PDB file of C-alpha atoms in Angstrom:
ATOM      1  CA  UNK A 403      -0.817 105.297 -35.572  1.00  0.00           C
ATOM      2  CA  UNK A 404      -4.189 103.563 -35.491  1.00  0.00           C
ATOM      3  CA  UNK A 405      -5.216 101.009 -33.647  1.00  0.00           C
ATOM      4  CA  UNK A 406      -8.075  98.469 -33.671  1.00  0.00           C
ATOM      5  CA  UNK A 407     -10.471  96.929 -31.521  1.00  0.00           C
ATOM      6  CA  UNK A 408     -12.729  94.930 -31.839  1.00  0.00           C
ATOM      7  CA  UNK A 409     -15.890  93.128 -30.302  1.00  0.00           C
ATOM      8  CA  UNK A 410     -19.064  91.429 -30.689  1.00  0.00           C
ATOM      9  CA  UNK A 411     -17.127  87.724 -31.507  1.00  0.00           C
ATOM     10  CA  UNK A 412     -19.216  84.439 -29.973  1.00  0.00           C
ATOM     11  CA  UNK A 413     -20.808  81.248 -30.204  1.00  0.00           C
ATOM     12  CA  UNK A 414     -24.115  80.324 -32.457  1.00  0.00           C
ATOM     13  CA  UNK A 415     -26.099  78.181 -34.029  1.00  0.00           C
ATOM     14  CA  UNK A 416     -26.434  78.248 -37.633  1.00  0.00           C
ATOM     15  CA  UNK A 417     -28.906  80.436 -38.748  1.00  0.00           C
ATOM     16  CA  UNK A 418     -28.720  82.885 -35.793  1.00  0.00           C
ATOM     17  CA  UNK A 419     -26.923  86.661 -35.905  1.00  0.00           C
ATOM     18  CA  UNK A 420     -24.041  88.407 -34.916  1.00  0.00           C
ATOM     19  CA  UNK A 421     -23.299  92.046 -34.898  1.00  0.00           C
ATOM     20  CA  UNK A 422     -19.375  92.852 -34.780  1.00  0.00           C
ATOM     21  CA  UNK A 423     -17.685  96.222 -33.998  1.00  0.00           C
ATOM     22  CA  UNK A 424     -14.513  97.863 -34.105  1.00  0.00           C
ATOM     23  CA  UNK A 425     -13.543 100.823 -33.407  1.00  0.00           C
ATOM     24  CA  UNK A 426     -10.297 102.761 -34.324  1.00  0.00           C
ATOM     25  CA  UNK A 427      -8.306 105.655 -32.633  1.00  0.00           C
ATOM     26  CA  UNK A 428      -5.593 107.629 -34.386  1.00  0.00           C
ATOM     27  CA  UNK A 429      -3.321 108.821 -32.311  1.00  0.00           C
ATOM     28  CA  UNK A 430      -2.163 111.799 -33.821  1.00  0.00           C
ATOM     29  CA  UNK A 431      -5.710 114.105 -35.872  1.00  0.00           C
ATOM     30  CA  UNK A 432      -4.829 114.647 -39.406  1.00  0.00           C
ATOM     31  CA  UNK A 433      -6.915 116.121 -41.820  1.00  0.00           C
ATOM     32  CA  UNK A 434      -7.022 112.842 -43.688  1.00  0.00           C
ATOM     33  CA  UNK A 435      -9.502 110.120 -42.710  1.00  0.00           C
ATOM     34  CA  UNK A 436      -9.253 107.150 -42.619  1.00  0.00           C
ATOM     35  CA  UNK A 437      -9.934 105.863 -46.572  1.00  0.00           C
ATOM     36  CA  UNK A 438     -11.446 102.359 -45.780  1.00  0.00           C
ATOM     37  CA  UNK A 439     -12.220  99.986 -42.961  1.00  0.00           C
ATOM     38  CA  UNK A 440     -13.523  96.639 -43.379  1.00  0.00           C
ATOM     39  CA  UNK A 441     -13.498  92.773 -42.595  1.00  0.00           C
ATOM     40  CA  UNK A 442     -11.289  90.477 -43.287  1.00  0.00           C
ATOM     41  CA  UNK A 443     -11.106  86.689 -41.577  1.00  0.00           C
ATOM     42  CA  UNK A 444      -9.193  83.565 -41.405  1.00  0.00           C
ATOM     43  CA  UNK A 445     -10.066  79.864 -40.567  1.00  0.00           C
ATOM     44  CA  UNK A 446      -7.590  77.092 -39.997  1.00  0.00           C
ATOM     45  CA  UNK A 447      -5.713  75.678 -42.825  1.00  0.00           C
ATOM     46  CA  UNK A 448      -7.321  78.684 -45.294  1.00  0.00           C
ATOM     47  CA  UNK A 449      -6.279  81.922 -46.674  1.00  0.00           C
ATOM     48  CA  UNK A 450      -7.361  85.045 -44.646  1.00  0.00           C
ATOM     49  CA  UNK A 451     -10.269  85.929 -47.140  1.00  0.00           C
ATOM     50  CA  UNK A 452     -11.871  89.526 -47.382  1.00  0.00           C
ATOM     51  CA  UNK A 453     -15.319  89.720 -45.944  1.00  0.00           C
ATOM     52  CA  UNK A 454     -16.167  93.166 -46.606  1.00  0.00           C
ATOM     53  CA  UNK A 455     -15.230  96.907 -46.862  1.00  0.00           C
ATOM     54  CA  UNK A 456     -16.374  99.949 -46.710  1.00  0.00           C
ATOM     55  CA  UNK A 457     -14.632 103.371 -47.565  1.00  0.00           C
ATOM     56  CA  UNK A 458     -15.443 106.608 -46.483  1.00  0.00           C
ATOM     57  CA  UNK A 459     -18.189 108.164 -48.600  1.00  0.00           C
ATOM     58  CA  UNK A 460     -20.096 104.285 -48.148  1.00  0.00           C
ATOM     59  CA  UNK A 461     -18.955 102.480 -50.999  1.00  0.00           C
ATOM     60  CA  UNK A 462     -19.014  98.803 -49.764  1.00  0.00           C
ATOM     61  CA  UNK A 463     -17.442  95.588 -51.383  1.00  0.00           C
ATOM     62  CA  UNK A 464     -18.622  91.880 -50.221  1.00  0.00           C
ATOM     63  CA  UNK A 465     -17.018  88.655 -50.826  1.00  0.00           C
ATOM     64  CA  UNK A 466     -20.010  86.459 -52.693  1.00  0.00           C
ATOM     65  CA  UNK A 467     -20.255  83.967 -49.710  1.00  0.00           C
ATOM     66  CA  UNK A 468     -21.567  86.918 -47.192  1.00  0.00           C
ATOM     67  CA  UNK A 469     -23.080  88.913 -49.721  1.00  0.00           C
ATOM     68  CA  UNK A 470     -27.052  89.369 -48.946  1.00  0.00           C
ATOM     69  CA  UNK A 471     -26.313  87.676 -45.669  1.00  0.00           C
ATOM     70  CA  UNK A 472     -23.698  90.111 -44.376  1.00  0.00           C
ATOM     71  CA  UNK A 473     -24.529  94.367 -44.272  1.00  0.00           C
ATOM     72  CA  UNK A 474     -21.155  96.349 -43.757  1.00  0.00           C
ATOM     73  CA  UNK A 475     -21.405  99.830 -42.471  1.00  0.00           C
ATOM     74  CA  UNK A 476     -19.237 102.684 -40.527  1.00  0.00           C
ATOM     75  CA  UNK A 477     -19.672 105.869 -38.155  1.00  0.00           C
ATOM     76  CA  UNK A 478     -17.288 108.246 -39.035  1.00  0.00           C
ATOM     77  CA  UNK A 479     -17.395 110.468 -36.355  1.00  0.00           C
ATOM     78  CA  UNK A 480     -16.970 107.962 -34.720  1.00  0.00           C
ATOM     79  CA  UNK A 481     -14.022 105.735 -35.929  1.00  0.00           C
ATOM     80  CA  UNK A 482     -16.062 102.939 -35.562  1.00  0.00           C
ATOM     81  CA  UNK A 483     -17.001  99.998 -38.604  1.00  0.00           C
ATOM     82  CA  UNK A 484     -19.527  97.664 -38.023  1.00  0.00           C
ATOM     83  CA  UNK A 485     -20.671  93.954 -39.954  1.00  0.00           C
ATOM     84  CA  UNK A 486     -23.972  92.583 -39.199  1.00  0.00           C
ATOM     85  CA  UNK A 487     -24.203  88.729 -39.947  1.00  0.00           C
ATOM     86  CA  UNK A 488     -27.168  87.168 -40.377  1.00  0.00           C
ATOM     87  CA  UNK A 489     -28.201  83.675 -41.157  1.00  0.00           C
ATOM     88  CA  UNK A 490     -24.688  82.410 -39.954  1.00  0.00           C
ATOM     89  CA  UNK A 491     -23.380  79.241 -41.191  1.00  0.00           C
ATOM     90  CA  UNK A 492     -20.688  76.612 -39.744  1.00  0.00           C
ATOM     91  CA  UNK A 493     -18.528  77.533 -42.934  1.00  0.00           C
ATOM     92  CA  UNK A 494     -18.603  81.316 -41.193  1.00  0.00           C
ATOM     93  CA  UNK A 495     -16.668  80.430 -38.552  1.00  0.00           C
ATOM     94  CA  UNK A 496     -13.168  81.948 -38.309  1.00  0.00           C
ATOM     95  CA  UNK A 497     -11.393  84.785 -36.416  1.00  0.00           C
ATOM     96  CA  UNK A 498     -12.604  87.512 -38.140  1.00  0.00           C
ATOM     97  CA  UNK A 499      -9.979  90.715 -37.754  1.00  0.00           C
ATOM     98  CA  UNK A 500     -10.846  94.600 -38.398  1.00  0.00           C
ATOM     99  CA  UNK A 501      -8.856  96.269 -40.967  1.00  0.00           C
ATOM    100  CA  UNK A 502      -8.093  99.650 -42.094  1.00  0.00           C
ATOM    101  CA  UNK A 503      -6.395 101.787 -44.546  1.00  0.00           C
ATOM    102  CA  UNK A 504      -5.081 104.962 -43.230  1.00  0.00           C
ATOM    103  CA  UNK A 505      -2.496 107.048 -45.424  1.00  0.00           C
ATOM    104  CA  UNK A 506      -0.272 104.643 -47.189  1.00  0.00           C
ATOM    105  CA  UNK A 507      -0.196 101.887 -44.017  1.00  0.00           C
ATOM    106  CA  UNK A 508      -2.492  98.715 -43.564  1.00  0.00           C
ATOM    107  CA  UNK A 509      -3.635  98.510 -39.757  1.00  0.00           C
ATOM    108  CA  UNK A 510      -5.188  95.173 -38.417  1.00  0.00           C
ATOM    109  CA  UNK A 511      -7.218  94.135 -35.043  1.00  0.00           C
ATOM    110  CA  UNK A 512      -6.397  91.718 -32.948  1.00  0.00           C
ATOM    111  CA  UNK A 513      -9.098  89.389 -34.129  1.00  0.00           C
ATOM    112  CA  UNK A 514     -12.326  87.974 -32.383  1.00  0.00           C
ATOM    113  CA  UNK A 515     -13.533  84.692 -33.018  1.00  0.00           C
ATOM    114  CA  UNK A 516     -16.986  83.729 -34.602  1.00  0.00           C
ATOM    115  CA  UNK A 517     -17.878  79.922 -34.371  1.00  0.00           C
ATOM    116  CA  UNK A 518     -21.052  79.073 -35.681  1.00  0.00           C
ATOM    117  CA  UNK A 519     -22.227  75.484 -35.020  1.00  0.00           C
ATOM    118  CA  UNK A 520     -24.272  73.210 -37.343  1.00  0.00           C
TER     119      UNK A 520
END
């Protein structure tokens, strides 16, 4: 019912910035909006981990490792979530996946690569 398309990944040097965007498309209009949107990341050899989430009402949740460096936001009218990433570190290198929860189901984007060189 929901398709997610990410953009904004790339290669940057440590200390640089990137902004990720994810647009969600709901196949059929519903009274119920997308409750939660966010970003997870998966680096080789590590488990997928939460980066940040934001609810429709604006409540946010961040991984400790990105706290103070990343900012998540959303535009409810556009069903789009953003992740502003500042002061990037090599350990931020991963495939970043857009996520949303709609009704009782979870949906995932295809992922966008973020690479931070030292």
